[in-house]
Coordinates of C-alpha atoms in Angstrom, one line a residue:
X15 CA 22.1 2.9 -10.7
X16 CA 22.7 6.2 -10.4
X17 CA 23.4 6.9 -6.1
X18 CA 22.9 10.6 -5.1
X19 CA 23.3 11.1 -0.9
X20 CA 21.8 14.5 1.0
X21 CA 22.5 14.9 4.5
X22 CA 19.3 15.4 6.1
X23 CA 19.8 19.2 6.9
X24 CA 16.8 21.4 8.8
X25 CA 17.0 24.5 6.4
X26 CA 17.1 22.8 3.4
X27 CA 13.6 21.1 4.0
X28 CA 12.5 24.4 5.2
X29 CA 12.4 25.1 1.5
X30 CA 8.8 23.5 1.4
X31 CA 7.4 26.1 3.5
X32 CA 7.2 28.1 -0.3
X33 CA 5.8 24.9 -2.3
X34 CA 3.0 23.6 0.8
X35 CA 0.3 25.1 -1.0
X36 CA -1.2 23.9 -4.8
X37 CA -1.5 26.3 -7.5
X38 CA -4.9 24.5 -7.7
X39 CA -6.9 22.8 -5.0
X40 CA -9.0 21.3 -7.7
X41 CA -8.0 18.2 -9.2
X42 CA -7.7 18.1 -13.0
X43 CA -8.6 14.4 -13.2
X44 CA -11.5 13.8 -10.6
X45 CA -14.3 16.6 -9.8
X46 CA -13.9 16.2 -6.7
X47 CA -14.7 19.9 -5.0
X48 CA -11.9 21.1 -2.6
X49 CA -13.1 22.1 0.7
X50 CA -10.5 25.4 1.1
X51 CA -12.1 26.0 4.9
X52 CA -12.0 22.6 6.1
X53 CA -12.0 22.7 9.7
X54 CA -8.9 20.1 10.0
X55 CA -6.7 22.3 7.6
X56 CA -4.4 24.2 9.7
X57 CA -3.1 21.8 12.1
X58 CA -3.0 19.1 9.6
X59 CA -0.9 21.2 7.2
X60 CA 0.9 22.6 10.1
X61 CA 1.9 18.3 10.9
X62 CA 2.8 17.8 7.5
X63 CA 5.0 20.7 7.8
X64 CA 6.6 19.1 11.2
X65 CA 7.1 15.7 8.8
X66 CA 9.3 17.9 6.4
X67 CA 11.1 19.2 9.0
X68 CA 12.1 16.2 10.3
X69 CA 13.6 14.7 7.8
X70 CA 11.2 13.0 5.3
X71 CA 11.6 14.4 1.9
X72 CA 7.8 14.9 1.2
X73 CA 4.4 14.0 1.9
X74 CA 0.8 14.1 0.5
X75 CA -2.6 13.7 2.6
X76 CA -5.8 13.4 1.3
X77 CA -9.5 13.4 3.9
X78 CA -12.7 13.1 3.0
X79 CA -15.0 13.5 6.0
X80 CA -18.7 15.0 6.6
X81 CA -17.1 18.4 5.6
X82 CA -16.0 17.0 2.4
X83 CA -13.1 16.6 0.8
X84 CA -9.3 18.2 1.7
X85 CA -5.9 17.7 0.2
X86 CA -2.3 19.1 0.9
X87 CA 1.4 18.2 -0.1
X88 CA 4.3 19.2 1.7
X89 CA 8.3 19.1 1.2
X90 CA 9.8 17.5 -2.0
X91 CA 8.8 15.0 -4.6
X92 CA 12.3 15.5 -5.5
X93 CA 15.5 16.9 -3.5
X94 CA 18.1 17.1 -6.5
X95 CA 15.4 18.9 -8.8
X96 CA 14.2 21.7 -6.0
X97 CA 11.0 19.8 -7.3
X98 CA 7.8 20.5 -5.0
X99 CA 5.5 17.6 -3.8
X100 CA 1.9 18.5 -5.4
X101 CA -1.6 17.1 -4.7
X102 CA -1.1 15.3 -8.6
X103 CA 2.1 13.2 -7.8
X104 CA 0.8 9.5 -7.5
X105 CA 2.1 7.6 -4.7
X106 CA 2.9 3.5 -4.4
X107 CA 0.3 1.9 -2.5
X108 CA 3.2 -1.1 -1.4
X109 CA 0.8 -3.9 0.4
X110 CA -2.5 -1.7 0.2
X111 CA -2.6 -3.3 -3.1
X112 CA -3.2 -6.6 -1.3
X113 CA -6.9 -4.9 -0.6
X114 CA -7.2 -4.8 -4.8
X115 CA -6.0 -7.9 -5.2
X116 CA -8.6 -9.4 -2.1
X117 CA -11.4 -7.4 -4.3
X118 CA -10.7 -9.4 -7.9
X119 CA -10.7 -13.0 -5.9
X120 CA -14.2 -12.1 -4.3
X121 CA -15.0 -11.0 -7.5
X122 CA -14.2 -14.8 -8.8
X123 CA -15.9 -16.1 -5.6
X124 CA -19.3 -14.2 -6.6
X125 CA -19.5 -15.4 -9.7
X126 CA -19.0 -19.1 -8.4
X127 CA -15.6 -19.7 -10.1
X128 CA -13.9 -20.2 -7.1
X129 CA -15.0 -20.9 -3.2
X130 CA -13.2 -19.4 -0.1
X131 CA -12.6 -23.2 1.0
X132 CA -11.4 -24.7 -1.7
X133 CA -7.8 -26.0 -1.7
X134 CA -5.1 -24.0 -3.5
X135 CA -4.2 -26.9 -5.7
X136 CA -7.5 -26.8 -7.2
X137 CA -6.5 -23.7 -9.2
X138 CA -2.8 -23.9 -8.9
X139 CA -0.6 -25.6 -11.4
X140 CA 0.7 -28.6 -9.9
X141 CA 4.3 -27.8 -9.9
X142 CA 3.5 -24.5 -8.3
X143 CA 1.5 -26.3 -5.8
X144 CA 4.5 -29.2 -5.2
X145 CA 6.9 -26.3 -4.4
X146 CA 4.6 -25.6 -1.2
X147 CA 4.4 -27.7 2.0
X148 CA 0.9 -29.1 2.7
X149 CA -0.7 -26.9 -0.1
X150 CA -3.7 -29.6 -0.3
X151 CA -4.5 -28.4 3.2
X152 CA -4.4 -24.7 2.9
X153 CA -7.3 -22.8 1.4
X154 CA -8.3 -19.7 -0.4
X155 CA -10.0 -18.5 2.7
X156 CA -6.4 -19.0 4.7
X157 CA -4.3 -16.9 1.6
X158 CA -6.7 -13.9 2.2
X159 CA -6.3 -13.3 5.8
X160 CA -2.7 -14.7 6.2
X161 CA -3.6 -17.8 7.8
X162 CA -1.9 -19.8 5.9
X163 CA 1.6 -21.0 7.4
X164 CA 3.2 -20.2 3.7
X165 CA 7.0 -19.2 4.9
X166 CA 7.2 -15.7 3.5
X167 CA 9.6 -15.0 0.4
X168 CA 11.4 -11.7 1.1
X169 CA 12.8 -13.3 4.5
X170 CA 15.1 -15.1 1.9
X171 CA 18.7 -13.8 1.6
X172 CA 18.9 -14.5 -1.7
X173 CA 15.9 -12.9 -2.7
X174 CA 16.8 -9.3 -0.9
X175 CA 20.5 -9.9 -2.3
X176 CA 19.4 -9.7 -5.8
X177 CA 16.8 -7.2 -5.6
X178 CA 19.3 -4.9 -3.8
X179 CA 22.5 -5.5 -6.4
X180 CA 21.0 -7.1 -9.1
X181 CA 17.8 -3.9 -9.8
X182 CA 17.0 -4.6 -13.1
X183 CA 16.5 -8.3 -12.6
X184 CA 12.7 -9.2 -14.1
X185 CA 11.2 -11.2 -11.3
X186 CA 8.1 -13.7 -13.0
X187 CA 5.5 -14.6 -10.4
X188 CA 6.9 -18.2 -10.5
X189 CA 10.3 -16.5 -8.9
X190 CA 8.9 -15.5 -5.8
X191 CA 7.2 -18.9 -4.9
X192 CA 10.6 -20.6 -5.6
X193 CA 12.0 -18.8 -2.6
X194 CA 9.8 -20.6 -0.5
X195 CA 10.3 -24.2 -2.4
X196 CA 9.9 -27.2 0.0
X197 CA 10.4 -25.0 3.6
X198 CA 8.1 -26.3 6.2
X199 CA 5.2 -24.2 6.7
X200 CA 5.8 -21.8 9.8
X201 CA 2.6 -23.3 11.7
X202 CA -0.9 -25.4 11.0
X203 CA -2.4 -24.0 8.1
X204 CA -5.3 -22.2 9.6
X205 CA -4.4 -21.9 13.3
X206 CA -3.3 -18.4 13.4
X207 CA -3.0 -14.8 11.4
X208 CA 0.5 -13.9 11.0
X209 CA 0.6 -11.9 7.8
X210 CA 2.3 -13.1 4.9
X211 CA 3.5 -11.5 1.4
X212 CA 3.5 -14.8 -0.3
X213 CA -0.1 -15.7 0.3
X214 CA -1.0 -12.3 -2.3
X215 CA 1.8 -13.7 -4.8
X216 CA -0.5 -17.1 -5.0
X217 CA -3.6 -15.5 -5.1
X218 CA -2.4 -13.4 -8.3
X219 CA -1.5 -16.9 -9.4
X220 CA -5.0 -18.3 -8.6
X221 CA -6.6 -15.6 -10.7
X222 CA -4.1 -15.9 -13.7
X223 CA -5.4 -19.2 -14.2
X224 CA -8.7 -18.6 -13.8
X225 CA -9.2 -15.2 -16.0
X226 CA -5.6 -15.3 -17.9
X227 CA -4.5 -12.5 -16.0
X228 CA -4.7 -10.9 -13.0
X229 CA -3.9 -7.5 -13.8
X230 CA -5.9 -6.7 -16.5
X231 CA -9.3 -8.4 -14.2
X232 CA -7.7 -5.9 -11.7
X233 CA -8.7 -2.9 -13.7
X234 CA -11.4 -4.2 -15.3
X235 CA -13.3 -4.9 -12.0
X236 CA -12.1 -2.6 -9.6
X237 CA -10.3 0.3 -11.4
X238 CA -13.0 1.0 -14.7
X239 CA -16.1 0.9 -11.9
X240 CA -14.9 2.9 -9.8
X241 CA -13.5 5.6 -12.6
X242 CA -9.8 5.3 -11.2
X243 CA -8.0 7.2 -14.0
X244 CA -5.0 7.9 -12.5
X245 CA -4.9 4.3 -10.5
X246 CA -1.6 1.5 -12.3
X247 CA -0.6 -1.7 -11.5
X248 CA 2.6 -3.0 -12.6
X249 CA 3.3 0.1 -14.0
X250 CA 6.3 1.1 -16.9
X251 CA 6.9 4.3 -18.4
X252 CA 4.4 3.4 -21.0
X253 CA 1.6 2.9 -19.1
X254 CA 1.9 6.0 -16.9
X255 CA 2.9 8.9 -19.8
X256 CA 2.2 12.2 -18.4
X257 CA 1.8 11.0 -14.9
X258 CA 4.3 11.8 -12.4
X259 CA 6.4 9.6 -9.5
X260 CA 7.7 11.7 -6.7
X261 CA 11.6 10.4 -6.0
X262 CA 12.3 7.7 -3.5
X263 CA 14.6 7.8 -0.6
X264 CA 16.2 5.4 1.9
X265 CA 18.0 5.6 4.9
X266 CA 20.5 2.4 3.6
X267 CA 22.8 2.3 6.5
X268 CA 20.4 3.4 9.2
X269 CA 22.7 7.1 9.7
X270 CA 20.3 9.3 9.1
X271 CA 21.5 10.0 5.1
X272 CA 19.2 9.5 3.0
X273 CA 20.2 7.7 -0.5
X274 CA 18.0 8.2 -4.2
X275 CA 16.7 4.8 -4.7
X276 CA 14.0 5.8 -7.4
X277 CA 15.0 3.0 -9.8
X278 CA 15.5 0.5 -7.5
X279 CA 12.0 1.7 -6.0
X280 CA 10.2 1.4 -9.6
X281 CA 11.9 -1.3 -11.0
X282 CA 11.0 -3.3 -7.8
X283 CA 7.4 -1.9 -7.6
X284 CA 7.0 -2.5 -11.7
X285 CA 7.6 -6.4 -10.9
X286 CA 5.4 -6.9 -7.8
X287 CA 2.5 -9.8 -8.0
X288 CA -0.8 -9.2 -5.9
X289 CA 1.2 -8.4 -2.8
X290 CA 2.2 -4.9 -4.4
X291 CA 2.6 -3.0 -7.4
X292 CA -0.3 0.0 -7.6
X293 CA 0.8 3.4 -7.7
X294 CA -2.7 6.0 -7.4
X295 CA -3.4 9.6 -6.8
X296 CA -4.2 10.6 -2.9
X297 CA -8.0 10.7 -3.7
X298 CA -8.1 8.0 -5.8
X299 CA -7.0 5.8 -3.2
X300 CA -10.0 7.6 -0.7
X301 CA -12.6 6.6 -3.8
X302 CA -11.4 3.2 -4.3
X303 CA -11.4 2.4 -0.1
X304 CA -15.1 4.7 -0.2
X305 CA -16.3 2.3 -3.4
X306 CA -15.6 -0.7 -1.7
X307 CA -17.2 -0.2 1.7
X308 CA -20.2 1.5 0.2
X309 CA -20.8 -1.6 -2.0
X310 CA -20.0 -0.5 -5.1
X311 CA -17.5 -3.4 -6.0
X312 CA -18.6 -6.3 -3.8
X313 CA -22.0 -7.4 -3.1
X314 CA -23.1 -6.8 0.5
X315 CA -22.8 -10.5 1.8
X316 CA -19.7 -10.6 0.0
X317 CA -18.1 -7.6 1.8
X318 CA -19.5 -8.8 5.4
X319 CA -17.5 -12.1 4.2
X320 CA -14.2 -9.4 3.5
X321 CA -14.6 -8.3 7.3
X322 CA -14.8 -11.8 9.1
X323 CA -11.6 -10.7 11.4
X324 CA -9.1 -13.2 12.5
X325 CA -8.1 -12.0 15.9
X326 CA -4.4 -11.6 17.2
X327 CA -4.3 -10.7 20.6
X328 CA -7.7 -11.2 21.5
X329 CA -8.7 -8.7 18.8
X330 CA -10.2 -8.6 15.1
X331 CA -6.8 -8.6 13.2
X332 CA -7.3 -8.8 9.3
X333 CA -9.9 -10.1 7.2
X334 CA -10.3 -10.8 3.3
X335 CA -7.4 -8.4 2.4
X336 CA -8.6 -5.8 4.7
X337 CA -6.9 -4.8 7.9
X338 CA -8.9 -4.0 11.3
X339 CA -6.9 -1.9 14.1
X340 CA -7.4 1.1 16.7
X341 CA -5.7 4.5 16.5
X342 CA -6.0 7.3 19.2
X343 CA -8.9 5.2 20.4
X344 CA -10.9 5.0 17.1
X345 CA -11.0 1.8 15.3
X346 CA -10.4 2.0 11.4
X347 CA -10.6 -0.5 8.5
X348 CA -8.4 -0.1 5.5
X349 CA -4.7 -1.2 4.9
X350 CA -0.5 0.4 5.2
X351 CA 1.8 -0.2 3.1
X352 CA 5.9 0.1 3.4
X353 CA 9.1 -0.1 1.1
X354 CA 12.4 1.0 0.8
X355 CA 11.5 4.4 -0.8
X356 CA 7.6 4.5 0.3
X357 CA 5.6 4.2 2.6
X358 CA 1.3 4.9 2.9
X359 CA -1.7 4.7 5.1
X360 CA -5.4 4.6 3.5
X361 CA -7.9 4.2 6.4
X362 CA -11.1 4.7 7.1
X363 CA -12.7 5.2 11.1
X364 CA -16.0 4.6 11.0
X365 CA -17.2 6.9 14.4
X366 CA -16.0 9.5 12.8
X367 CA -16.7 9.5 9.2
X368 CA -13.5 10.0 8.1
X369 CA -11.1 8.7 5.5
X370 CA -7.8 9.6 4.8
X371 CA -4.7 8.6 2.9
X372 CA -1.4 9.6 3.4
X373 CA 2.0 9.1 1.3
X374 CA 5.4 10.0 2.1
X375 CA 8.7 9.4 -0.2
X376 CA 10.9 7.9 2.3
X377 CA 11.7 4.0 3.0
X378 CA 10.0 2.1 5.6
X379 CA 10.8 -1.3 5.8
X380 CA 14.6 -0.7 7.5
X381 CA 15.1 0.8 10.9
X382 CA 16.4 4.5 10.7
X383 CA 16.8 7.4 13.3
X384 CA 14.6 9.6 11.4
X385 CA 11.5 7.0 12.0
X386 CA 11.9 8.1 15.8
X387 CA 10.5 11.3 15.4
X388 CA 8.3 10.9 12.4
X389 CA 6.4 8.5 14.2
X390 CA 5.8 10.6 17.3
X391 CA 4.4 13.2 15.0
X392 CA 2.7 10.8 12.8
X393 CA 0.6 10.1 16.3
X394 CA -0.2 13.6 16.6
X395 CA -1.8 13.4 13.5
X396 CA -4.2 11.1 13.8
X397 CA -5.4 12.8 17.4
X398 CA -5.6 16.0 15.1
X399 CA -7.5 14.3 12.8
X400 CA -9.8 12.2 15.3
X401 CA -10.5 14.8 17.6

């Protein structure tokens, strides 16, 4: 793999200051109508300027509120190229895709082909099942909102040594559970939310064997309905033609350098089972997070069922796949998502009308110096956009 460093240097990302704004503030693929005088425009562009500045590569926002939609890029989709972030680079969801993946089991559970309290080893294969502590105790119910006690897989050494050295390596869902073979569960299945990427790699697993696979019922029920043409899930050169990735970066040895990781970032994403693996324009990931809420995918018992919270800290926590938090005061439902060249937030506050999305290119899953800052101005963000 091909390593290109760039010392994060303040007048080199002032470069985006000539690239900010879109030849077009019209999508080509959604007709979506671009609000040009949205009333959150200036200081949000003015934020995603400060994000540049800082030391992240690039970023994208998309919001949709009562005074319609508004998107803006900012920075680089790539430093070696000079290449400008635009409104049309798709973005990896990382764990939002766990929402997606929540959507196709309720699907199943609709339809009576599976029920929220059923055991896992009634739709697991046995020797799947065997490889997990308990697993006639823990339900579908306890996969969705991480109550499981499943030990998660990327906490393995092994596992993070040969996705970091060995990039290419083809990891089958089966892989990822073997990581987790015969460890005792990390509580009672059931007594508490502490989320888990393992619990998404069964439920992929659950709905292999039930439809034959998972990724195809994916777009089929929650892609096609909602009209998501620029929305992939494990996704290969192939699948996404004309469509372009912006470049992936990571702070390796926490030094404030930032290292090219794309490959490692693709060919990691490209492998991903129901815990990850959905790359999707800015709006696209608004009208899939709009669809869902405004019944369009689930059936309205069916969603209430998606936002029974299990509460951490004496608050509603997570539900079927769908996260439930504050920011600046404002509660929001929706899902983040983080890797080592990625990182996104698609949420939507309720008080206020408002969803958004947000992608930036730069890892974060590992400490770095640059997250210091970016996250102080990621605050003043959301009190721009909640005020």
């Amino acid at each position: 793999m091909k390593k290109t460093v760039y010392l994060i240097i303040f007048s080199l990302m002032l470069i985006q200051n000539n690239w900010a704004q879109q030849v077009s503030k019209t999508s080509n693929k959604n007709s979506i109508s671009i609000n040009e005088n949205h009333p959150k425009s200036q200081k949000v562009s003015e934020i995603l300027k400060e994000f540049v500045q800082n030391g992240c590569p690039g970023a994208s926002i998309a919001i949709l509120d009562d005074n319609g939609w508004w998107l803006h890029s900012a920075g680089l989709a790539s430093l070696e190229a000079n290449e400008p972030m635009t409104d049309n680079h798709l973005h990896y969801l990382q764990s939002v895709a766990k929402t997606y993946m929540a959507v196709a089991v309720l699907k199943l559970y609709e339809t009576g082909k599976l029920q929220l309290e059923n055991p896992i080893t009634k739709h697991l294969d046995s020797h799947v099942s065997q490889m997990i502590q308990r697993a006639d105790e823990i339900t579908v119910r306890m996969l969705l909102n991480h109550t499981s006690g499943i030990p998660e897989y990327n906490f393995d050494p092994d596992y993070a040594t040969t996705l970091l050295q060995h990039p290419e390596t083809v990891f089958k869902s089966e892989d990822y559970i073997t990581y987790i073979k015969g460890k005792n569960l990390d509580f009672e299945p059931g007594s508490r939310y502490s989320y888990r990427n393992t619990n998404y790699v069964l439920l992929s697993m659950i709905v292999d064997n039930i439809t034959g696979g998972h990724g195809d019922f994916i777009r089929t029920q929650v892609f096609e309905p909602l009209h998501l043409k620029s929305t992939y899930y494990q996704i290969s050169p192939e699948k996404l033609k004309d469509e372009k990735l912006p470049n992936s970066y990571w702070d390796r040895y926490s030094n404030g350098i930032l290292e090219d990781v794309s490959f490692l970032q693709q060919q990691n994403v490209a492998h991903m089972v129901g815990d990850d693996g959905i790359v999707t324009s800015t709006q696209e990931a608004i009208l899939f997070l709009k669809g869902l809420l405004e019944g369009e995918l689930l059936k309205e018992a069916t969603l209430k069922e998606m936002m029974t919270w299990v509460m951490r800290n004496e608050k509603p926590a997570y539900g079927l796949g769908l996260a439930h938090n504050e920011v600046a005061g404002e509660r929001f439902y929706g899902h983040s998502g983080g890797g080592l060249g990625a990182g996104c937030e698609l949420r939507y506050f309720p008080d206020k009308h408002l969803y958004m999305f947000i992608a930036i290119n730069i890892g974060t899953v590992t400490e770095s110096p640059l997250h210091l800052k970016l996250i102080e101005i990621r605050e003043r963000l959301y009190q721009s956009l909640l005020e």
